[in-house]
Short mmCIF file of C-alpha atoms and ligand atoms in Angstrom, two decimals:
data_model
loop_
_atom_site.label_atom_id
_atom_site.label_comp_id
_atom_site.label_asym_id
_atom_site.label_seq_id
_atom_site.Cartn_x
_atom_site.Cartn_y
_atom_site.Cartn_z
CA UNK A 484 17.10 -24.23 29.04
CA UNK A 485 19.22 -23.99 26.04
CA UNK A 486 21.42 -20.28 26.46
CA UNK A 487 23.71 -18.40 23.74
CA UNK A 488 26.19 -16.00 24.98
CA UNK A 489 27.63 -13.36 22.60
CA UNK A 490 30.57 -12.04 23.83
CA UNK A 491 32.79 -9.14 23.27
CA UNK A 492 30.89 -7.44 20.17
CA UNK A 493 30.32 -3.81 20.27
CA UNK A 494 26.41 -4.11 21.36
CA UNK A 495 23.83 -1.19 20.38
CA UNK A 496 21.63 -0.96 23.33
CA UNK A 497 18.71 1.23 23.79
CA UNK A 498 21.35 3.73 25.42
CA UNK A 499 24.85 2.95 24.64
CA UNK A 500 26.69 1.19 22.53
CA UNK A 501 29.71 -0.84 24.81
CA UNK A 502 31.76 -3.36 24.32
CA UNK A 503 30.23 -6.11 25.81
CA UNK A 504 28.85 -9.38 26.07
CA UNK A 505 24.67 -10.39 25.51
CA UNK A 506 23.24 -13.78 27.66
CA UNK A 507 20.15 -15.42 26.03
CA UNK A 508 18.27 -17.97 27.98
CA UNK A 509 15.87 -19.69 26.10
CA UNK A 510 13.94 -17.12 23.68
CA UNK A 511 15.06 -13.97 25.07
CA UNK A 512 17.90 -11.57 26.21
CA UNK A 513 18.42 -12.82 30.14
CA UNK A 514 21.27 -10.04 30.38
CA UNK A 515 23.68 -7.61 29.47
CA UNK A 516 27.02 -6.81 30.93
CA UNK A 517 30.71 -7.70 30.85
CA UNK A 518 32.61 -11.31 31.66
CA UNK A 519 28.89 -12.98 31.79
CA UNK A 520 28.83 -16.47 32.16
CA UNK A 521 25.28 -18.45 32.45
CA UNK A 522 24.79 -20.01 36.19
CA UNK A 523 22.96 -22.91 37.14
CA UNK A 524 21.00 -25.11 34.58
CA UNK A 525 21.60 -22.92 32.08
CA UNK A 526 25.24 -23.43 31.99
CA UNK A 527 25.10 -27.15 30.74
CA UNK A 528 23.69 -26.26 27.40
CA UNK A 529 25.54 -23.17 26.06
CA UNK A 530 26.92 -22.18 23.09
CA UNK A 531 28.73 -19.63 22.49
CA UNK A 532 29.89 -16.75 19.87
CA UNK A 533 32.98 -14.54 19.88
CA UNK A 534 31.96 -11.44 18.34
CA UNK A 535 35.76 -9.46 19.32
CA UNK A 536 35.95 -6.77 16.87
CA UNK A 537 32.09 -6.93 15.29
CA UNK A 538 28.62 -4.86 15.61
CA UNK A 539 25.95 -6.56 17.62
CA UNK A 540 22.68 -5.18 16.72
CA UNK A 541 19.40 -5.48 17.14
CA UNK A 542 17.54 -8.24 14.58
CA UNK A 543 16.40 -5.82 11.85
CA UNK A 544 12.35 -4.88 11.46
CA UNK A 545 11.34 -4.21 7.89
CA UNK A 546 7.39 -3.41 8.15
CA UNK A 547 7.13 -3.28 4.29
CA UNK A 548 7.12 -6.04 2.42
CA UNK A 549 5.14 -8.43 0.18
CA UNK A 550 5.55 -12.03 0.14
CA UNK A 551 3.25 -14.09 -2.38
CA UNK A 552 1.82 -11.06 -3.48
CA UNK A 553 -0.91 -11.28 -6.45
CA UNK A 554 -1.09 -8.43 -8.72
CA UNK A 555 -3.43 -10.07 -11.16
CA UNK A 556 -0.64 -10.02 -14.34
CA UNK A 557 1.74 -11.20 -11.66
CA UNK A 558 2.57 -13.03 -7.98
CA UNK A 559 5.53 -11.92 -6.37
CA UNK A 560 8.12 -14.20 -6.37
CA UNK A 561 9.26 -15.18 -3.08
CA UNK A 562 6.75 -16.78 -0.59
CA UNK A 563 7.09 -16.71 3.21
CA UNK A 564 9.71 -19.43 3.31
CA UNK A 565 12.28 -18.53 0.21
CA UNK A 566 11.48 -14.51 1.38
CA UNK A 567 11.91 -14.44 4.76
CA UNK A 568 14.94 -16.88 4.16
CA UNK A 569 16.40 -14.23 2.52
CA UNK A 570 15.55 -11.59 5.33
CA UNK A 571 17.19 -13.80 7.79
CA UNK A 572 20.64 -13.88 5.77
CA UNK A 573 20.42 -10.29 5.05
CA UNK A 574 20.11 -9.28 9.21
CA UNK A 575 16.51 -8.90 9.25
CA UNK A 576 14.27 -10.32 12.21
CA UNK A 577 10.83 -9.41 11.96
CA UNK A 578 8.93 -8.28 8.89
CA UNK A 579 4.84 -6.70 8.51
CA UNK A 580 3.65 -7.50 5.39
CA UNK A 581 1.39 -5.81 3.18
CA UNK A 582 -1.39 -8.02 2.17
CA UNK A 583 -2.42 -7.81 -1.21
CA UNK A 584 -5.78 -6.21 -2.36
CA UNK A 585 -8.64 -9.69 -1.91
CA UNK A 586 -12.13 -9.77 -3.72
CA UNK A 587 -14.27 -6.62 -4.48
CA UNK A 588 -16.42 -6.26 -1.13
CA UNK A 589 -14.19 -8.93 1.04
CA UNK A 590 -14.71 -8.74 4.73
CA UNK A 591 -11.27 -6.68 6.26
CA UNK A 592 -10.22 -10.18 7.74
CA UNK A 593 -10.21 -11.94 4.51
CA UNK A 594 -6.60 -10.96 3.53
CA UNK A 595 -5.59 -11.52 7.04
CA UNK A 596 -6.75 -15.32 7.04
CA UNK A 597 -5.42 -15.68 3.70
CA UNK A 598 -2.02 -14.89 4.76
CA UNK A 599 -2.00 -16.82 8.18
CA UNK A 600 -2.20 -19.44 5.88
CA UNK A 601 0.10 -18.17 3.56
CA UNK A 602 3.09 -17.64 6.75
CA UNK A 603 2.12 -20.40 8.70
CA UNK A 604 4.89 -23.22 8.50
CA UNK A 605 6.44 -21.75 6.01
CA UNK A 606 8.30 -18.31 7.57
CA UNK A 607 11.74 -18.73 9.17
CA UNK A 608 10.85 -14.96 10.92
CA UNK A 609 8.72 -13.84 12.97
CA UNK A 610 5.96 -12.25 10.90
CA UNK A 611 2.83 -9.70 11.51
CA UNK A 612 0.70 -8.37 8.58
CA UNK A 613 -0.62 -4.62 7.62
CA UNK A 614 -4.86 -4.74 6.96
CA UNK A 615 -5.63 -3.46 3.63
CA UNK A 616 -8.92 -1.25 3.59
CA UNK A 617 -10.03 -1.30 0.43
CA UNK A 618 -13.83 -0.42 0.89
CA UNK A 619 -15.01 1.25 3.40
CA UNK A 620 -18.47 1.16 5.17
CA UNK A 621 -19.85 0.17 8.99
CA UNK A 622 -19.01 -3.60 9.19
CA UNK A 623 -15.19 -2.31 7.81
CA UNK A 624 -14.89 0.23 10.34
CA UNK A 625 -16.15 -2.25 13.15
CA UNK A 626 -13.80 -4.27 12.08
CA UNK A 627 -11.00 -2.47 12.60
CA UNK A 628 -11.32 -2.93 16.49
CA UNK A 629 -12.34 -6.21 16.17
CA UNK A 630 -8.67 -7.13 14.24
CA UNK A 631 -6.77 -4.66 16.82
CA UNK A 632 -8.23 -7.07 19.28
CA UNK A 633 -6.05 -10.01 17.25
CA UNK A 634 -2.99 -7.70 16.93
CA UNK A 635 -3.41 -6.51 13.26
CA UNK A 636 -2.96 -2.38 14.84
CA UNK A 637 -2.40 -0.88 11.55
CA UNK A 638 -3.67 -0.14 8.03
CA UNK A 639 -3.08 0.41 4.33
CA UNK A 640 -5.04 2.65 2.14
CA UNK A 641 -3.80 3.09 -1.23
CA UNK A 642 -5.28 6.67 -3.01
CA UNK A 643 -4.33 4.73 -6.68
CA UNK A 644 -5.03 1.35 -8.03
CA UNK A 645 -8.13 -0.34 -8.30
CA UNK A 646 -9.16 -0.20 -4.74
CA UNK A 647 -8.05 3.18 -4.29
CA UNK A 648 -10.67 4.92 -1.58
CA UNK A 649 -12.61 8.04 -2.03
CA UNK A 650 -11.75 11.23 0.40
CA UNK A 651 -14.90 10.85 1.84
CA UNK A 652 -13.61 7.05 2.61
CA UNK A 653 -10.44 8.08 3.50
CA UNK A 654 -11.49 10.48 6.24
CA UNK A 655 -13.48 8.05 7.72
CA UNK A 656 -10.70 6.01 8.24
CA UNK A 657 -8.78 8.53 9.34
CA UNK A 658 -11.02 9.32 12.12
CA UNK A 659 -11.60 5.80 13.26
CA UNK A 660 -8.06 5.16 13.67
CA UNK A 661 -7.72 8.33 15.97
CA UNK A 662 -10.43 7.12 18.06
CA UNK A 663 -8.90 3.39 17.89
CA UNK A 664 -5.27 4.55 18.13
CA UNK A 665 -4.29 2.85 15.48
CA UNK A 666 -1.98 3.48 12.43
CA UNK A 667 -2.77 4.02 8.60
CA UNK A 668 -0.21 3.82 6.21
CA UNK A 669 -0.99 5.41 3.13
CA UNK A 670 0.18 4.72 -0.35
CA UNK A 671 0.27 8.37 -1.71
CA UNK A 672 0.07 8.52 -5.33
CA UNK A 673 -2.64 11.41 -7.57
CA UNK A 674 -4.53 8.60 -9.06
CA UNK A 675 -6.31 11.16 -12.02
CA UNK A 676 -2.76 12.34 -12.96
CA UNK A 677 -1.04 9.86 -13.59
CA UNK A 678 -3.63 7.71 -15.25
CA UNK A 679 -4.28 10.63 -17.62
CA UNK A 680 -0.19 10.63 -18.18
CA UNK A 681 -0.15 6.99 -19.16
CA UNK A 682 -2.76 6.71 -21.82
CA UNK A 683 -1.30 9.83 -23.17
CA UNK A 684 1.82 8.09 -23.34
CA UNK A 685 0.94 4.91 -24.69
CA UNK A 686 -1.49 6.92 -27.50
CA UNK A 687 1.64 8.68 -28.23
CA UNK A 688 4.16 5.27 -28.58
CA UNK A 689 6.12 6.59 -25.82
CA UNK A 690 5.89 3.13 -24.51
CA UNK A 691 9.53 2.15 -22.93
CA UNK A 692 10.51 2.63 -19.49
CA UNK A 693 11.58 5.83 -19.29
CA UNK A 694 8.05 6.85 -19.68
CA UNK A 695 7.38 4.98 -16.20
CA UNK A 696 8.97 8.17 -14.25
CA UNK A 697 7.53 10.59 -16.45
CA UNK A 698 3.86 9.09 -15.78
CA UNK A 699 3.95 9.61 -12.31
CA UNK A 700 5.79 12.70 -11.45
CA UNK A 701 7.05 13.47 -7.86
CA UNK A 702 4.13 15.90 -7.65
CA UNK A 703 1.96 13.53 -7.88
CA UNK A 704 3.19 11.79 -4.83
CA UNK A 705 3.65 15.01 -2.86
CA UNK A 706 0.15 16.13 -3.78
CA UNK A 707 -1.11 12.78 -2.29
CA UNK A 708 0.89 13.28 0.71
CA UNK A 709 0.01 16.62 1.77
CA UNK A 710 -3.60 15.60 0.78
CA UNK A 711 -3.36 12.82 3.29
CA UNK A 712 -1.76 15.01 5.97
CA UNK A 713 -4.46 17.65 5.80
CA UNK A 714 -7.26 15.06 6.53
CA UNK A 715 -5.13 13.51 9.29
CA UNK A 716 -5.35 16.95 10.51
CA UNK A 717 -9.00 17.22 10.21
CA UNK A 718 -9.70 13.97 12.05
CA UNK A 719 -7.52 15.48 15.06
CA UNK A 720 -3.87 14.25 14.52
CA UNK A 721 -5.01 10.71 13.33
CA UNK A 722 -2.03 8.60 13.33
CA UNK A 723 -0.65 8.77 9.73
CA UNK A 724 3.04 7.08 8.43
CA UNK A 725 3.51 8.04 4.88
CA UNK A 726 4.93 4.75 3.23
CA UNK A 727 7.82 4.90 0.32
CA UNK A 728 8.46 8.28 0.56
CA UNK A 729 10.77 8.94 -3.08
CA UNK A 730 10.89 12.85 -3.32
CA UNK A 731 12.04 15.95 -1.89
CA UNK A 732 8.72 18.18 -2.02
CA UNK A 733 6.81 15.29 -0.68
CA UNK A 734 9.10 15.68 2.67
CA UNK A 735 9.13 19.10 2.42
CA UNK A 736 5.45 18.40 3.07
CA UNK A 737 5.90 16.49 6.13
CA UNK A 738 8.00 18.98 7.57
CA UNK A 739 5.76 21.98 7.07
CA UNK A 740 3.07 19.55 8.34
CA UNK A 741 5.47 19.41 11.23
CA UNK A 742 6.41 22.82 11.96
CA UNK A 743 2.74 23.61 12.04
CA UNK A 744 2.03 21.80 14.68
CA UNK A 745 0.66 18.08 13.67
CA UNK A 746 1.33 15.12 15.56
CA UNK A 747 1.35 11.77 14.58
CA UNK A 748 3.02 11.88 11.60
CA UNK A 749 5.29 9.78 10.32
CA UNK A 750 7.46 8.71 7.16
CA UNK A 751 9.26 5.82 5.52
CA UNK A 752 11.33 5.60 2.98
CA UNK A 753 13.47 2.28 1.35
CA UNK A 754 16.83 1.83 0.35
CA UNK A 755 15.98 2.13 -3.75
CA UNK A 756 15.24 5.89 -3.24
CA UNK A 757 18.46 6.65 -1.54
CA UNK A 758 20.67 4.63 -3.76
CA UNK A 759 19.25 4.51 -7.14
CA UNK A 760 18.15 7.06 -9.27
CA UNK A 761 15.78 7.93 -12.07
CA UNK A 762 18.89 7.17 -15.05
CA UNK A 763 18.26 3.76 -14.48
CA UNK A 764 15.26 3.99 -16.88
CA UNK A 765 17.26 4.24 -19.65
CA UNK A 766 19.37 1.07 -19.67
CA UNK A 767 19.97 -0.51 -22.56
CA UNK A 768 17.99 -3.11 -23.61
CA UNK A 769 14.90 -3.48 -21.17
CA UNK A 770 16.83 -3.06 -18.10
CA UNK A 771 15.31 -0.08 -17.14
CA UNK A 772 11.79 -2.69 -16.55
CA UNK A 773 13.68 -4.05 -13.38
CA UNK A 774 13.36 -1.08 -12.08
CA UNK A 775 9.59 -0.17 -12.89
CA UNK A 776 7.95 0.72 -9.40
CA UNK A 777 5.72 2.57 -8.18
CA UNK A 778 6.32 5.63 -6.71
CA UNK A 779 9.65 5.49 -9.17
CA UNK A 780 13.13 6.25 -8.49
CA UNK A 781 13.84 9.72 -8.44
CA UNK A 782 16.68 12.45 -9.48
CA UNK A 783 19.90 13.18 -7.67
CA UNK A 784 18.14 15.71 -5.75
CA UNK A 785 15.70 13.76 -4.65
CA UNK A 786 18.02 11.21 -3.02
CA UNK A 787 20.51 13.98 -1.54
CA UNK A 788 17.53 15.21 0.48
CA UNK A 789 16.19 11.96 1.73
CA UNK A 790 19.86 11.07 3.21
CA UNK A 791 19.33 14.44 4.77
CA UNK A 792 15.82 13.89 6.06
CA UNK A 793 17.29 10.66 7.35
CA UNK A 794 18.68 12.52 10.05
CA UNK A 795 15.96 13.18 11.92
CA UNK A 796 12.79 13.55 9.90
CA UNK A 797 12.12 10.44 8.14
CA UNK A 798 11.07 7.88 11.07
CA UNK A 799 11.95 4.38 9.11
CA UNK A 800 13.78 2.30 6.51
CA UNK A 801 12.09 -0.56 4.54
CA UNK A 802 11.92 -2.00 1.32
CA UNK A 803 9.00 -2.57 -0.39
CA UNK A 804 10.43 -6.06 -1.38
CA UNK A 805 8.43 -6.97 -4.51
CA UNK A 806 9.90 -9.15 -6.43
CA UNK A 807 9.08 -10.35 -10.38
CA UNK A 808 11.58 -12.54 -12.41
CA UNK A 809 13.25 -10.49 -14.88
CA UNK A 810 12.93 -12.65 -17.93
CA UNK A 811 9.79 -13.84 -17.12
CA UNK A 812 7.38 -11.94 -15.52
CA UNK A 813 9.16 -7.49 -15.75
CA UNK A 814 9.79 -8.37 -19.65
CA UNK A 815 5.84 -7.94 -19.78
CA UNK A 816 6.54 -4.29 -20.10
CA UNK A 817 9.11 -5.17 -22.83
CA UNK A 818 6.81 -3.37 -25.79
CA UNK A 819 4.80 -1.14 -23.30
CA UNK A 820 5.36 -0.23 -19.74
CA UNK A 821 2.72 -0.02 -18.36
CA UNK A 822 2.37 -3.96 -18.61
CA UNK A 823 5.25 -4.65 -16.25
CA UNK A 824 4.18 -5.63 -12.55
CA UNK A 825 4.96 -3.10 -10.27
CA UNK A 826 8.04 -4.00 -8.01
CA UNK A 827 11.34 -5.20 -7.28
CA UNK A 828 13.14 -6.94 -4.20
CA UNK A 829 15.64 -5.78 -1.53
CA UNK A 830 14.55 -7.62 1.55
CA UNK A 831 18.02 -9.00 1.65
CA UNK A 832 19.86 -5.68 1.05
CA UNK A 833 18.04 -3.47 2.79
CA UNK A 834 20.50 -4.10 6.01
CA UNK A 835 24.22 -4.13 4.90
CA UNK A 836 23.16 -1.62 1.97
CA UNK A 837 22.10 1.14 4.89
CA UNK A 838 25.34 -0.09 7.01
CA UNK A 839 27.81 0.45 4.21
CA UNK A 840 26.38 3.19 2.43
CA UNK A 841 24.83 4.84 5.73
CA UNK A 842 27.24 4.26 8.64
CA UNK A 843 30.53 3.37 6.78
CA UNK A 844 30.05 6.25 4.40
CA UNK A 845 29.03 8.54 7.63
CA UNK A 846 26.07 9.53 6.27
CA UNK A 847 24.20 7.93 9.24
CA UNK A 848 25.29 7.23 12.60
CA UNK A 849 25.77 3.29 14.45
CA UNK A 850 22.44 4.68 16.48
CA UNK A 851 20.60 6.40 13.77
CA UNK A 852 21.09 3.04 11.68
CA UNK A 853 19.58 0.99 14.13
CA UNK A 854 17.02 3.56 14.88
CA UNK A 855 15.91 3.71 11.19
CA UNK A 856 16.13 -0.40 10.76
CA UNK A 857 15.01 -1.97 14.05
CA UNK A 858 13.49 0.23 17.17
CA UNK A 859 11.39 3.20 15.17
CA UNK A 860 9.32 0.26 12.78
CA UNK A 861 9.07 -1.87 16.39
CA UNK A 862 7.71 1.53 18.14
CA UNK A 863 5.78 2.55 15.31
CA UNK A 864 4.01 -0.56 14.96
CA UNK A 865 3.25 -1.97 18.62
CA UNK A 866 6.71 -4.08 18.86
CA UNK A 867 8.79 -2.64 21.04
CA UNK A 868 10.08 -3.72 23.24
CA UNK A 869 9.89 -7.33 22.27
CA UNK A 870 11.76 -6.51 18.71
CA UNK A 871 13.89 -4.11 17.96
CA UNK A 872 15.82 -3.32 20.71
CA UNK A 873 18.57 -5.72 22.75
CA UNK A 874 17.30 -5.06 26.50
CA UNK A 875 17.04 -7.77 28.61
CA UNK A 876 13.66 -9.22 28.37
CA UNK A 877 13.30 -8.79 25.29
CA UNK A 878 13.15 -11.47 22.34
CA UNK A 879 17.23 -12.21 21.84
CA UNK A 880 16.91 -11.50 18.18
CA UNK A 881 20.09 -10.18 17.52
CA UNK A 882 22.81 -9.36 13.84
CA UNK A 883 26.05 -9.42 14.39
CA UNK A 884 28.02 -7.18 11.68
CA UNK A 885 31.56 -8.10 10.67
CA UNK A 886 32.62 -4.10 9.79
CA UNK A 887 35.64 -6.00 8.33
CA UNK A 888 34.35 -8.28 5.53
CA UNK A 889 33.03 -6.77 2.92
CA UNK A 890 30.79 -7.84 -0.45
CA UNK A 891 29.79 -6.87 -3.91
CA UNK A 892 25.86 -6.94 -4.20
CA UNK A 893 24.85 -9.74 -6.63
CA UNK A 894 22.02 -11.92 -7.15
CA UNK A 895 24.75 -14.88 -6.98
CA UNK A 896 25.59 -13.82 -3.35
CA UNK A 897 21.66 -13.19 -2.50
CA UNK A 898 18.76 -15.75 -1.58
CA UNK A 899 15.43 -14.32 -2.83
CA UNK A 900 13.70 -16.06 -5.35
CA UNK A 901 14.21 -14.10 -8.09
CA UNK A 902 16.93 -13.52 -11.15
CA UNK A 903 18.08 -10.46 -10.62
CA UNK A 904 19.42 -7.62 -7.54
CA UNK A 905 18.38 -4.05 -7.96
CA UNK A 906 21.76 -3.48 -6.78
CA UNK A 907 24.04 -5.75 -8.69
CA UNK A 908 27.67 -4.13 -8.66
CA UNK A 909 27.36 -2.35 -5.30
CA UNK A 910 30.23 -2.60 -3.04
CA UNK A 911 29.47 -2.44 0.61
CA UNK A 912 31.98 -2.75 3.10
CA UNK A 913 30.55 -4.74 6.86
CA UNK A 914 28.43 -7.75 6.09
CA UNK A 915 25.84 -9.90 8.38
CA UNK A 916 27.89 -12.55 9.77
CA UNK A 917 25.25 -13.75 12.16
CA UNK A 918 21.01 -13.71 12.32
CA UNK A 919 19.62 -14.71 15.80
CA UNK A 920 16.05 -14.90 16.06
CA UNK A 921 14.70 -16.07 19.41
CA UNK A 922 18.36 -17.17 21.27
CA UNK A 923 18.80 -19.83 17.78
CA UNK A 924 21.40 -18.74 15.40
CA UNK A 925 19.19 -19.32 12.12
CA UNK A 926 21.64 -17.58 9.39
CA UNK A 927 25.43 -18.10 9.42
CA UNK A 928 28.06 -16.36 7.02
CA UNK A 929 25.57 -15.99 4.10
CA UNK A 930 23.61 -19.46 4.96
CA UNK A 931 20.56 -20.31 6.26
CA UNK A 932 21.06 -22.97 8.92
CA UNK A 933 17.32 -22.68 10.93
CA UNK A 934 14.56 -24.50 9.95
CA UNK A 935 11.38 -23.84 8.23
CA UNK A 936 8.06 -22.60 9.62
CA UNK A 937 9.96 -21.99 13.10
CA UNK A 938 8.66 -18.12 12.85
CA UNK A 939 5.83 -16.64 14.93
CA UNK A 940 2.71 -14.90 13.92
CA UNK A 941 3.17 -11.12 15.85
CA UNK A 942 -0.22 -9.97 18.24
CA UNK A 943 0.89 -6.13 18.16
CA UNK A 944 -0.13 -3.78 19.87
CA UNK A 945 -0.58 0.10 19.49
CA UNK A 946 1.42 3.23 18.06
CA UNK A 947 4.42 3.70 20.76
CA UNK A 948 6.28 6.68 19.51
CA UNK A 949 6.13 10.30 19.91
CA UNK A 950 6.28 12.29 17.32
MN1 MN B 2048 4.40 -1.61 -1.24
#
């Protein structure tokens, strides 16, 4: 059996984090301790990495993403090989995609075969997909155990868009998924709102991206939240994680929600909302369209509180990778907003951005970071222990961090398919140095060196994480 020993790096456990050195045998961690070296078989075919003076952690988890997604105007940009390439360079492991929405009346496993096909042999990670529940009536709702059964354990309901579900709809979901144990996610925008906002807009001329914030306020989001919690709460503490979260009342939501008493709540939110801000609207030229998403970036406020919630009340980081080419495919909004796709990536970022602006800036601690970036998404989504955490047994998918080396975000530096960074400029001190998925070393100092397709299709199982 092939083994990789990492020695000497300061290793985040699930307990401690100790200078120390990590054996992998075969796929997974074997064990943990110092001066290891591999005995028997295992010791003929070793190689091994001196990681004196960096950050093991665990391979990051981001359980938002959406590879080859189809937005009718639009297709995201990066598939599951060029995407998840760029997760593995960036220090991310694992991802859960969302599935885009399929045909009007599709079966709930239509989007979920389409995708298998889309991941298989092409994703350098190891992969699981979100359903999307975008009807809702008996053979849906049957469904939903039948797919548990095949490890898809969670859901998306969107309350805007085309396939956004009706309260009645969305309560029955709700309650299924408490009986199941299962976990919705929830997309919470006020669909009437801001649909009434943007064709008063456009009547009006007010057609450039600034206008994208000012259609969808962050009330509109909160309301959506809080509407979601309160039905969660009628179908007994259904299992509810709030996706994107981008505003201050919305978690001032959660927290009431909280205080009061309801379990089984939880929140996201993605590096964008902490690090960019609402100004960016009103670039010059049409730069503010690479930053048209939806819910949009908010004010200064709004980001000062979510580093706050990060603390302890918001559960996960992810990044609602998205991406459209800039001159191509975002410059549909050039003459009218509300024309450019919906998105924008950070799949690659999402790891050294929350490292250098988190932990180096102390805004986060070593532990919180790897909390928010690798175990909560495993727990949350029926992972754990076999990502997210370095523990022997589990799968030796492991980033080591030089704290030393550090990098200017740029789209030269990054690998998604796409022309552009959201975060072009941003200097973060620590950098990914080395991606291990499964005991093989599959990005080195910025390169991809693993091979395509070698990523695994994720059987998870249920909600592990109290809350
Ligand atoms: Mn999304």
């Amino acid at each position: 059996m092939k083994s990789l020993l990492v020695k000497n790096g300061l290793v985040v456990t699930e307990t401690a984090e100790t200078v120390c050195d990590v054996l992998c045998e075969g796929e997974q961690i074997a064990r943990i301790g110092k001066d290891l070296r591999p005995d028997g078989a295992s010791a003929a075919d070793i190689e091994t990495i001196d990681a004196s003076g960096k950050i093991v952690i665990p391979g990051g988890v981001d359980v938002h993403t959406h590879l080859n997604l189809d937005v009718g105007i639009a297709v995201a940009s990066d598939d599951f090989f060029t995407g998840t390439v760029a997760a593995a360079c960036g220090g991310t492991t694992t991802i859960v995609d969302h599935p885009a929405f399929g045909p009007a009346g599709c079966d709930l496993d239509h989007q979920i075969k389409k995708y298998h096909g889309f991941a298989e042999g092409k994703a350098v990670i190891d992969y699981s997909f979100h359903g999307v529940i975008q009807h809702v009536d008996d053979k849906v709702l049957t469904m939903m155990e039948t797919l548990a059964e095949q490890g898809i354990t969670s859901y998306k309901v969107y309350l805007t868009y085309g396939f956004k579900l009706s309260d009645a709809d969305v309560f029955k979901v709700l309650r299924r998924a408490k009986e199941l144990n299962l976990l919705i996610t929830v997309h919470p925008e006020n669909d009437g709102v801001i649909n009434l906002l943007r064709e008063e807009f456009r009547a009006a001329g007010k057609t450039g991206a600034e206008f994208h914030p000012l259609s969808r306020p962050a009330e509109c989001e909160a309301e959506a939240i809080n509407r979601m919690i309160l039905f969660a709460r009628m179908a007994d503490n259904a299992p509810l994680y709030i996706v994107h979260l981008s505003n201050k009342l919305g978690l001032e939501f959660i927290n009431a929600a909280r205080i009061r008493g309801q379990k089984n709540l939880w929140a996201e939110t993605c590096p964008q909302y902490l690090l960019l801000d609402d100004s960016r609207y009103k670039l010059p030229g049409h730069e503010g369209l690479k930053y048209i998403m939806c819910p949009p970036l908010r004010g200064k406020a709004d980001k000062e509180s979510l580093w706050q919630g990060l603390k302890a009340d918001i559960d996960t980081v992810a990044t609602d990778h998205c991406p459209f080419f800039f001159e191509t495919k975002k410059m549909l909004g050039k003459d009218d907003f509300t024309k450019c796709p919906s998105g924008a990536p950070g799949i690659e970022e999402r790891i050294p951005l929350m490292y250098g602006e988190g932990v180096v800036k102390k805004r986060i601690s070593l532990r919180r970071f790897t909390d928010l970036c690798c175990a909560n998404p495993a727990r949350l989504f029926g992972l754990y222990p076999q990502k997210g955490v370095i523990a022997e047994g589990s799968d030796a998918d492991m980033v080591i961090i030089d704290p030393d080396k550090t990098a200017t975000m740029s789209k030269k530096l990054l690998h998604e398919n796409v022309d552009y960074s959201a975060y072009e400029g941003i200097e973060v001190q620590g950098w990914p140095v080395y991606t291990i998925s499964r005991g093989e070393v599959i990005a080195q100092n910025g390169e991809f060196c693993g091979r395509q397709g070698r990523g695994k299709f994720l059987k998870r199982g249920q909600v592990q994480r109290k809350r």
